[in-house]
Structures are given as C-alpha cells and as structure tokens.
Amino acid sequence: MSGDNSGASNLNPLPKPAPWTVQAEAWWFVTSLGHRPDAGETLPISYFPSQETHLYKHSTEKDAFRGGRGSVTLIRYTDTPIGSYDELSIAPGEFTNPFGQQSHRVTRAYVSSLEAVVNGRHNWGFPRELAEFVFTPSLEIPDACEVRVYPATAFSPIEYSSSPCFAALIKPISWLPAIPTSLSHFPRVKLCQPPLESSPEPSFDGLVRNTKWHMLDCSDAQGRAKPFRCEGLLPPLEEVPSPGLHPTPPSKRKRLADGVGFPAVDAYSVGIHWINMSMTLPQAVPLATL
C-alpha cells in the first residue's frame, strides 16, 4: 500500500521539547483488569518492535511482567505542537524496573507521522513506529466506525503493508451521554520506559536512539467520556492440523490484531470513548543511561 512518499528527510531535525498540551479524541480498549501472571509467564515477541532489544530484554526477563491493568489505546490528536496525528499503543500491565516501584510500560506503538515517531522516542522513550491509519464509516451499523492500522514497510519512498496489523469496529452506545471525566479520579498512571535502539537509517524511518530510562506521570487528562462497544475485524485464525485425536476447534471470533505487527490481544467488548480530551504530556524524568 502506497502512502505519503515524502520520506523522513522532511522531518524537523530538532524535536519539540515537552511538556506538550494536546487536544484529542481517544478510545481505551481494556485487555485486562487484575491479571496476575503465572510463574515464568512472559509476553510474546509481537508485543515489541523487532529492533528494540533493550525494551524486549527488560520486559521479558524473569518476573519482570507483573500484570494488572492492561489496555490498548487509540488516539486521534487534533492539536499538538507538531500538528494532528493518530496513535495506537499497548500497555499490557505493570513491570519491574531498576528504580523501585513497578510501573506501567508502553511496549509497542504506531503513529501516523514521522515527526511524531521522532518526538515520541526522544521526549518520552515511547517505542513508536510509523503506520497508516484508515478510519471509515461502517456500511452496516449506523454511527459506527471501522479503523485499520497498516505498518510502514519501506521509507524511500514510504510504503505501507497491504494487510492491517490492527482492525476494529467501534460502535457508540448512543443512549448513554458523555460525562465530564478526569484521570485525577483514577489511580495514578506512571510509565517507566526503557532505553530505545536506533535503526540503521533513523533519518528515513524516524527510529532514533534514546539511551536513558524515562519516568513520566500520565494522569493529567480531562474531558468528556462514555462507554463504547468494540469488536475485531480481522478474520479468525484458520485451524492448524494437530497430531492429537481431538484437536481444539479454531475460534470463530474475529480478531483485533494479527499477532505479528501488533499483539493478538482480546479486549473486553466495552471500552471508554473520550469524546474530547485535554491532556498534558509532561517532560519525562531521565533516570539513567545504558
């Protein structure tokens, strides 16, 4: 799939420093509420970008993943210091880190502009990669929306995968009004992000290096929110032949993600839709170098 062929050479070489005050619309897909991993349980490789060896190492070493509340977040930023862009990210739960109290962590993220890739990696240690986001009205369900995310596969010129790594049907619950909401009413969410690797050609793909751990508080958000319903749009996995006499039948439930470019999570059927959100992305606290 072809897209914007401008390449990364048009990036502003100087990232916009945090804090950022932004306006957005967002959807939270809840993947777990109180999960406690079994002994030795770790996360599949699809939770991590392929080049992020430090992120993978610190997130999969023994007893690093502590579970808890996990979510996928889809955000449409309408006003930021670098303009509008879209983001898809996953924070599967809490992790241990070298600095004490366990914290949440974004392990994979896509954004729709190369400038957002660079700024997210530089300012906050978010493992952002480039993707194309396609939002289309549903032809079958009134007021519903379909969203598909296509990872970039080449950068000179920019090309995108022909298959989405994430595809969801977002269905509003029309009879419920949006109410004023603030994250100050919820348990504080702190992220602790490990160092990030550089790609061989960061001037093209935006994958700049960040040698420090970063801690940031993401609790400064307020706006109007309401529940929404969601379901996957990717076809179910095909049945794989099994040597057993009674193979487990494949699930007929459509999937949110492909399990390659984005982890194959199961989300609750009801999530939270921020109709509008004002948020401050703070200056992260750099903690240590590699």
CSV table of C-alpha atoms in Angstrom, one decimal:
chain,number,residue,atom,x,y,z
A,1,MET,CA,0.0,0.0,0.0
A,2,SER,CA,1.5,3.3,-1.0
A,3,GLY,CA,1.2,6.4,1.1
A,4,ASP,CA,3.0,9.7,1.6
A,5,ASN,CA,6.2,9.5,-0.3
A,6,SER,CA,7.9,12.5,1.2
A,7,GLY,CA,10.3,10.3,3.3
A,8,ALA,CA,11.8,11.2,6.6
A,9,SER,CA,14.2,13.7,5.1
A,10,ASN,CA,11.5,16.4,5.6
A,11,LEU,CA,11.5,15.9,9.4
A,12,ASN,CA,12.3,18.8,11.6
A,13,PRO,CA,15.7,17.7,13.0
A,14,LEU,CA,15.0,19.4,16.3
A,15,PRO,CA,12.3,17.6,18.4
A,16,LYS,CA,9.7,19.8,20.1
A,17,PRO,CA,10.6,19.5,23.8
A,18,ALA,CA,8.0,18.5,26.4
A,19,PRO,CA,5.7,19.3,28.1
A,20,TRP,CA,3.1,19.3,25.4
A,21,THR,CA,-0.5,20.4,25.9
A,22,VAL,CA,-2.7,18.4,23.5
A,23,GLN,CA,-6.3,18.0,22.4
A,24,ALA,CA,-7.6,14.6,21.3
A,25,GLU,CA,-10.3,12.0,20.9
A,26,ALA,CA,-9.4,8.6,22.3
A,27,TRP,CA,-10.7,5.1,22.8
A,28,TRP,CA,-9.5,2.7,25.5
A,29,PHE,CA,-9.8,-1.0,24.8
A,30,VAL,CA,-9.4,-2.8,28.1
A,31,THR,CA,-7.4,-6.0,27.8
A,32,SER,CA,-7.1,-7.0,31.5
A,33,LEU,CA,-8.1,-5.7,34.9
A,34,GLY,CA,-6.4,-7.8,37.5
A,35,HIS,CA,-4.3,-10.3,35.6
A,36,ARG,CA,-1.5,-11.9,37.7
A,37,PRO,CA,1.0,-13.8,35.5
A,38,ASP,CA,1.9,-17.4,36.3
A,39,ALA,CA,5.4,-18.3,37.3
A,40,GLY,CA,7.6,-18.0,34.2
A,41,GLU,CA,4.9,-16.3,32.2
A,42,THR,CA,6.2,-13.7,29.7
A,43,LEU,CA,4.9,-11.7,26.8
A,44,PRO,CA,5.1,-12.9,23.1
A,45,ILE,CA,7.5,-11.2,20.8
A,46,SER,CA,4.6,-9.4,19.0
A,47,TYR,CA,4.4,-7.1,22.0
A,48,PHE,CA,7.7,-5.4,20.9
A,49,PRO,CA,9.2,-3.8,17.9
A,50,SER,CA,11.8,-6.1,16.3
A,51,GLN,CA,14.7,-3.6,16.8
A,52,GLU,CA,14.1,-2.8,20.4
A,53,THR,CA,16.4,-5.3,22.1
A,54,HIS,CA,16.6,-3.4,25.4
A,55,LEU,CA,12.9,-3.0,25.7
A,56,TYR,CA,12.4,-6.7,25.0
A,57,LYS,CA,15.1,-7.7,27.4
A,58,HIS,CA,13.9,-5.6,30.3
A,59,SER,CA,10.2,-6.6,29.7
A,60,THR,CA,10.7,-10.4,29.4
A,61,GLU,CA,13.4,-11.2,32.0
A,62,LYS,CA,12.3,-13.4,34.9
A,63,ASP,CA,9.4,-11.9,36.9
A,64,ALA,CA,9.6,-8.6,35.0
A,65,PHE,CA,6.0,-8.6,33.9
A,66,ARG,CA,3.7,-8.2,36.9
A,67,GLY,CA,0.3,-8.0,35.1
A,68,GLY,CA,-2.5,-5.9,36.5
A,69,ARG,CA,-4.5,-3.4,34.3
A,70,GLY,CA,-3.7,-3.7,30.6
A,71,SER,CA,-5.1,-1.6,27.7
A,72,VAL,CA,-4.8,-0.7,24.0
A,73,THR,CA,-5.2,3.0,23.4
A,74,LEU,CA,-6.3,4.6,20.1
A,75,ILE,CA,-5.9,8.3,20.0
A,76,ARG,CA,-6.6,11.0,17.3
A,77,TYR,CA,-4.6,14.0,18.3
A,78,THR,CA,-6.3,17.1,16.9
A,79,ASP,CA,-4.0,19.8,18.4
A,80,THR,CA,-0.3,19.3,19.3
A,81,PRO,CA,3.0,21.2,18.8
A,82,ILE,CA,3.6,19.2,15.7
A,83,GLY,CA,0.0,19.2,14.3
A,84,SER,CA,-2.6,16.4,14.2
A,85,TYR,CA,-1.7,12.7,14.1
A,86,ASP,CA,-3.1,9.3,15.2
A,87,GLU,CA,-1.6,6.8,17.6
A,88,LEU,CA,-2.2,3.1,18.5
A,89,SER,CA,-0.3,1.8,21.6
A,90,ILE,CA,-0.4,-1.1,24.0
A,91,ALA,CA,0.4,-1.0,27.7
A,92,PRO,CA,-0.1,-4.6,28.8
A,93,GLY,CA,0.3,-4.0,32.5
A,94,GLU,CA,3.0,-3.3,35.2
A,95,PHE,CA,6.6,-4.2,35.1
A,96,THR,CA,9.5,-4.1,37.5
A,97,ASN,CA,12.3,-1.6,36.8
A,98,PRO,CA,15.7,-0.7,38.3
A,99,PHE,CA,14.3,2.3,40.1
A,100,GLY,CA,11.9,0.8,42.7
A,101,GLN,CA,8.1,0.8,42.4
A,102,GLN,CA,6.7,-1.2,39.5
A,103,SER,CA,5.1,0.8,36.8
A,104,HIS,CA,3.2,0.6,33.6
A,105,ARG,CA,5.0,0.5,30.2
A,106,VAL,CA,4.1,1.1,26.6
A,107,THR,CA,5.7,-1.8,24.7
A,108,ARG,CA,4.5,-1.1,21.2
A,109,ALA,CA,3.1,2.0,19.5
A,110,TYR,CA,2.3,3.3,16.0
A,111,VAL,CA,1.8,6.9,14.9
A,112,SER,CA,0.7,8.4,11.6
A,113,SER,CA,3.6,10.9,11.1
A,114,LEU,CA,7.4,10.5,11.1
A,115,GLU,CA,7.7,13.7,13.2
A,116,ALA,CA,5.5,12.0,15.9
A,117,VAL,CA,7.8,9.0,15.7
A,118,VAL,CA,10.9,11.1,16.4
A,119,ASN,CA,9.3,13.2,19.1
A,120,GLY,CA,7.7,10.3,21.0
A,121,ARG,CA,11.0,8.4,21.1
A,122,HIS,CA,13.1,11.5,22.0
A,123,ASN,CA,10.8,13.1,24.6
A,124,TRP,CA,9.3,10.1,26.4
A,125,GLY,CA,11.0,6.9,25.3
A,126,PHE,CA,7.9,5.6,23.5
A,127,PRO,CA,8.8,2.8,21.1
A,128,ARG,CA,6.9,4.5,18.2
A,129,GLU,CA,6.9,3.3,14.6
A,130,LEU,CA,5.2,4.7,11.5
A,131,ALA,CA,1.9,3.4,10.2
A,132,GLU,CA,-1.1,4.5,8.1
A,133,PHE,CA,-4.4,4.9,10.0
A,134,VAL,CA,-7.6,4.5,8.0
A,135,PHE,CA,-11.0,5.4,9.6
A,136,THR,CA,-14.1,4.7,7.6
A,137,PRO,CA,-17.8,4.8,8.5
A,138,SER,CA,-19.4,1.4,8.9
A,139,LEU,CA,-21.7,0.5,6.0
A,140,GLU,CA,-23.7,-1.9,8.2
A,141,ILE,CA,-24.1,-0.2,11.6
A,142,PRO,CA,-25.3,3.4,11.9
A,143,ASP,CA,-22.8,5.8,13.5
A,144,ALA,CA,-20.2,3.0,13.9
A,145,CYS,CA,-16.6,3.4,12.6
A,146,GLU,CA,-14.0,1.0,11.3
A,147,VAL,CA,-10.4,1.6,12.0
A,148,ARG,CA,-7.4,-0.2,10.4
A,149,VAL,CA,-3.7,0.4,11.0
A,150,TYR,CA,-1.1,-0.5,8.3
A,151,PRO,CA,2.6,-0.6,9.4
A,152,ALA,CA,5.2,1.0,7.2
A,153,THR,CA,7.3,-1.5,5.3
A,154,ALA,CA,9.6,0.9,3.3
A,155,PHE,CA,10.7,4.5,3.7
A,156,SER,CA,12.3,5.7,0.5
A,157,PRO,CA,9.6,6.1,-0.7
A,158,ILE,CA,7.2,5.4,2.2
A,159,GLU,CA,5.1,2.3,1.6
A,160,TYR,CA,2.7,0.5,3.9
A,161,SER,CA,1.7,-3.1,4.4
A,162,SER,CA,-1.3,-4.3,2.3
A,163,SER,CA,-2.7,-6.0,5.4
A,164,PRO,CA,-3.6,-4.2,8.7
A,165,CYS,CA,-1.9,-5.2,11.9
A,166,PHE,CA,-5.0,-3.9,13.8
A,167,ALA,CA,-8.6,-3.6,12.8
A,168,ALA,CA,-11.6,-2.7,15.0
A,169,LEU,CA,-15.2,-1.9,14.7
A,170,ILE,CA,-16.1,0.9,17.1
A,171,LYS,CA,-19.8,1.1,18.0
A,172,PRO,CA,-21.1,4.0,20.0
A,173,ILE,CA,-23.7,3.5,22.8
A,174,SER,CA,-26.0,6.3,21.7
A,175,TRP,CA,-28.4,6.3,24.7
A,176,LEU,CA,-25.6,7.0,27.2
A,177,PRO,CA,-24.4,10.6,27.4
A,178,ALA,CA,-20.8,11.6,27.7
A,179,ILE,CA,-20.0,12.9,31.2
A,180,PRO,CA,-17.2,15.1,32.5
A,181,THR,CA,-14.2,12.8,33.3
A,182,SER,CA,-10.8,13.4,34.8
A,183,LEU,CA,-8.0,10.9,35.3
A,184,SER,CA,-7.4,12.5,38.7
A,185,HIS,CA,-10.4,10.4,39.8
A,186,PHE,CA,-8.5,7.2,38.9
A,187,PRO,CA,-5.3,5.5,40.3
A,188,ARG,CA,-2.3,7.4,39.1
A,189,VAL,CA,-0.7,6.0,36.0
A,190,LYS,CA,3.1,6.3,35.8
A,191,LEU,CA,5.1,4.9,32.9
A,192,CYS,CA,8.7,3.8,33.1
A,193,GLN,CA,10.1,3.4,29.6
A,194,PRO,CA,13.4,1.5,28.9
A,195,PRO,CA,16.1,2.8,26.5
A,196,LEU,CA,15.4,2.6,22.8
A,197,GLU,CA,17.6,1.4,19.9
A,198,SER,CA,18.3,3.3,16.7
A,199,SER,CA,17.7,1.8,13.3
A,200,PRO,CA,20.5,1.7,10.7
A,201,GLU,CA,18.8,4.7,9.0
A,202,PRO,CA,16.9,6.8,11.5
A,203,SER,CA,16.9,9.8,9.1
A,204,PHE,CA,14.4,7.8,7.0
A,205,ASP,CA,12.3,5.8,9.4
A,206,GLY,CA,12.5,8.1,12.5
A,207,LEU,CA,13.7,5.3,14.8
A,208,VAL,CA,16.1,7.5,16.8
A,209,ARG,CA,18.0,6.2,19.8
A,210,ASN,CA,17.3,7.1,23.3
A,211,THR,CA,19.9,5.9,25.8
A,212,LYS,CA,18.0,6.7,29.0
A,213,TRP,CA,15.2,5.3,31.1
A,214,HIS,CA,12.3,7.7,31.3
A,215,MET,CA,9.6,8.1,34.0
A,216,LEU,CA,6.5,10.1,33.4
A,217,ASP,CA,3.1,10.7,35.0
A,218,CYS,CA,0.2,10.4,32.6
A,219,SER,CA,-2.6,11.3,35.0
A,220,ASP,CA,-3.2,14.9,33.8
A,221,ALA,CA,-6.1,14.4,31.4
A,222,GLN,CA,-9.7,15.6,31.5
A,223,GLY,CA,-12.6,15.8,29.1
A,224,ARG,CA,-15.9,14.1,28.4
A,225,ALA,CA,-16.2,10.3,28.1
A,226,LYS,CA,-18.7,7.5,27.7
A,227,PRO,CA,-18.7,3.7,27.0
A,228,PHE,CA,-18.4,2.2,23.6
A,229,ARG,CA,-18.6,-1.3,22.2
A,230,CYS,CA,-15.9,-2.9,20.1
A,231,GLU,CA,-15.1,-6.0,18.1
A,232,GLY,CA,-12.4,-7.2,15.9
A,233,LEU,CA,-12.5,-7.1,12.1
A,234,LEU,CA,-9.6,-9.5,11.2
A,235,PRO,CA,-10.7,-13.0,10.2
A,236,PRO,CA,-10.3,-15.8,12.7
A,237,LEU,CA,-7.2,-17.9,12.6
A,238,GLU,CA,-7.5,-20.9,10.4
A,239,GLU,CA,-7.4,-24.4,12.0
A,240,VAL,CA,-3.9,-25.8,12.3
A,241,PRO,CA,-3.7,-29.6,12.0
A,242,SER,CA,-2.9,-31.2,15.3
A,243,PRO,CA,-1.3,-34.6,15.9
A,244,GLY,CA,-3.8,-35.3,18.6
A,245,LEU,CA,-7.0,-37.3,18.1
A,246,HIS,CA,-9.2,-34.4,19.3
A,247,PRO,CA,-7.8,-31.1,18.0
A,248,THR,CA,-9.2,-28.0,19.6
A,249,PRO,CA,-11.6,-26.3,17.1
A,250,PRO,CA,-10.5,-22.8,16.0
A,251,SER,CA,-12.2,-19.8,17.4
A,252,LYS,CA,-14.8,-18.2,15.1
A,253,ARG,CA,-14.4,-14.8,16.8
A,254,LYS,CA,-12.9,-12.1,14.6
A,255,ARG,CA,-9.6,-10.7,15.9
A,256,LEU,CA,-8.5,-7.2,16.8
A,257,ALA,CA,-4.8,-7.7,15.8
A,258,ASP,CA,-2.7,-10.1,13.7
A,259,GLY,CA,-0.3,-11.2,16.4
A,260,VAL,CA,2.7,-10.1,14.3
A,261,GLY,CA,2.7,-6.4,13.8
A,262,PHE,CA,0.6,-6.0,17.0
A,263,PRO,CA,-0.1,-8.4,19.8
A,264,ALA,CA,-3.2,-10.6,19.4
A,265,VAL,CA,-5.0,-9.4,22.5
A,266,ASP,CA,-8.6,-10.0,23.4
A,267,ALA,CA,-10.3,-6.8,24.6
A,268,TYR,CA,-13.5,-6.5,26.7
A,269,SER,CA,-16.5,-5.8,24.5
A,270,VAL,CA,-17.0,-2.4,26.2
A,271,GLY,CA,-14.3,0.3,26.5
A,272,ILE,CA,-14.1,4.0,27.2
A,273,HIS,CA,-14.5,6.6,24.5
A,274,TRP,CA,-13.1,10.1,25.3
A,275,ILE,CA,-15.3,12.3,23.1
A,276,ASN,CA,-12.8,15.1,23.7
A,277,MET,CA,-9.7,15.1,25.9
A,278,SER,CA,-7.3,17.8,27.1
A,279,MET,CA,-4.0,16.3,28.3
A,280,THR,CA,-0.5,17.4,29.2
A,281,LEU,CA,2.3,15.1,28.1
A,282,PRO,CA,4.9,16.1,30.7
A,283,GLN,CA,8.6,16.3,30.5
A,284,ALA,CA,9.8,12.8,31.3
A,285,VAL,CA,12.4,12.4,34.1
A,286,PRO,CA,15.5,10.8,32.6
A,287,LEU,CA,16.8,8.2,35.1
A,288,ALA,CA,19.9,6.5,33.8
A,289,THR,CA,21.9,5.8,30.6
A,290,LEU,CA,22.6,2.3,29.2
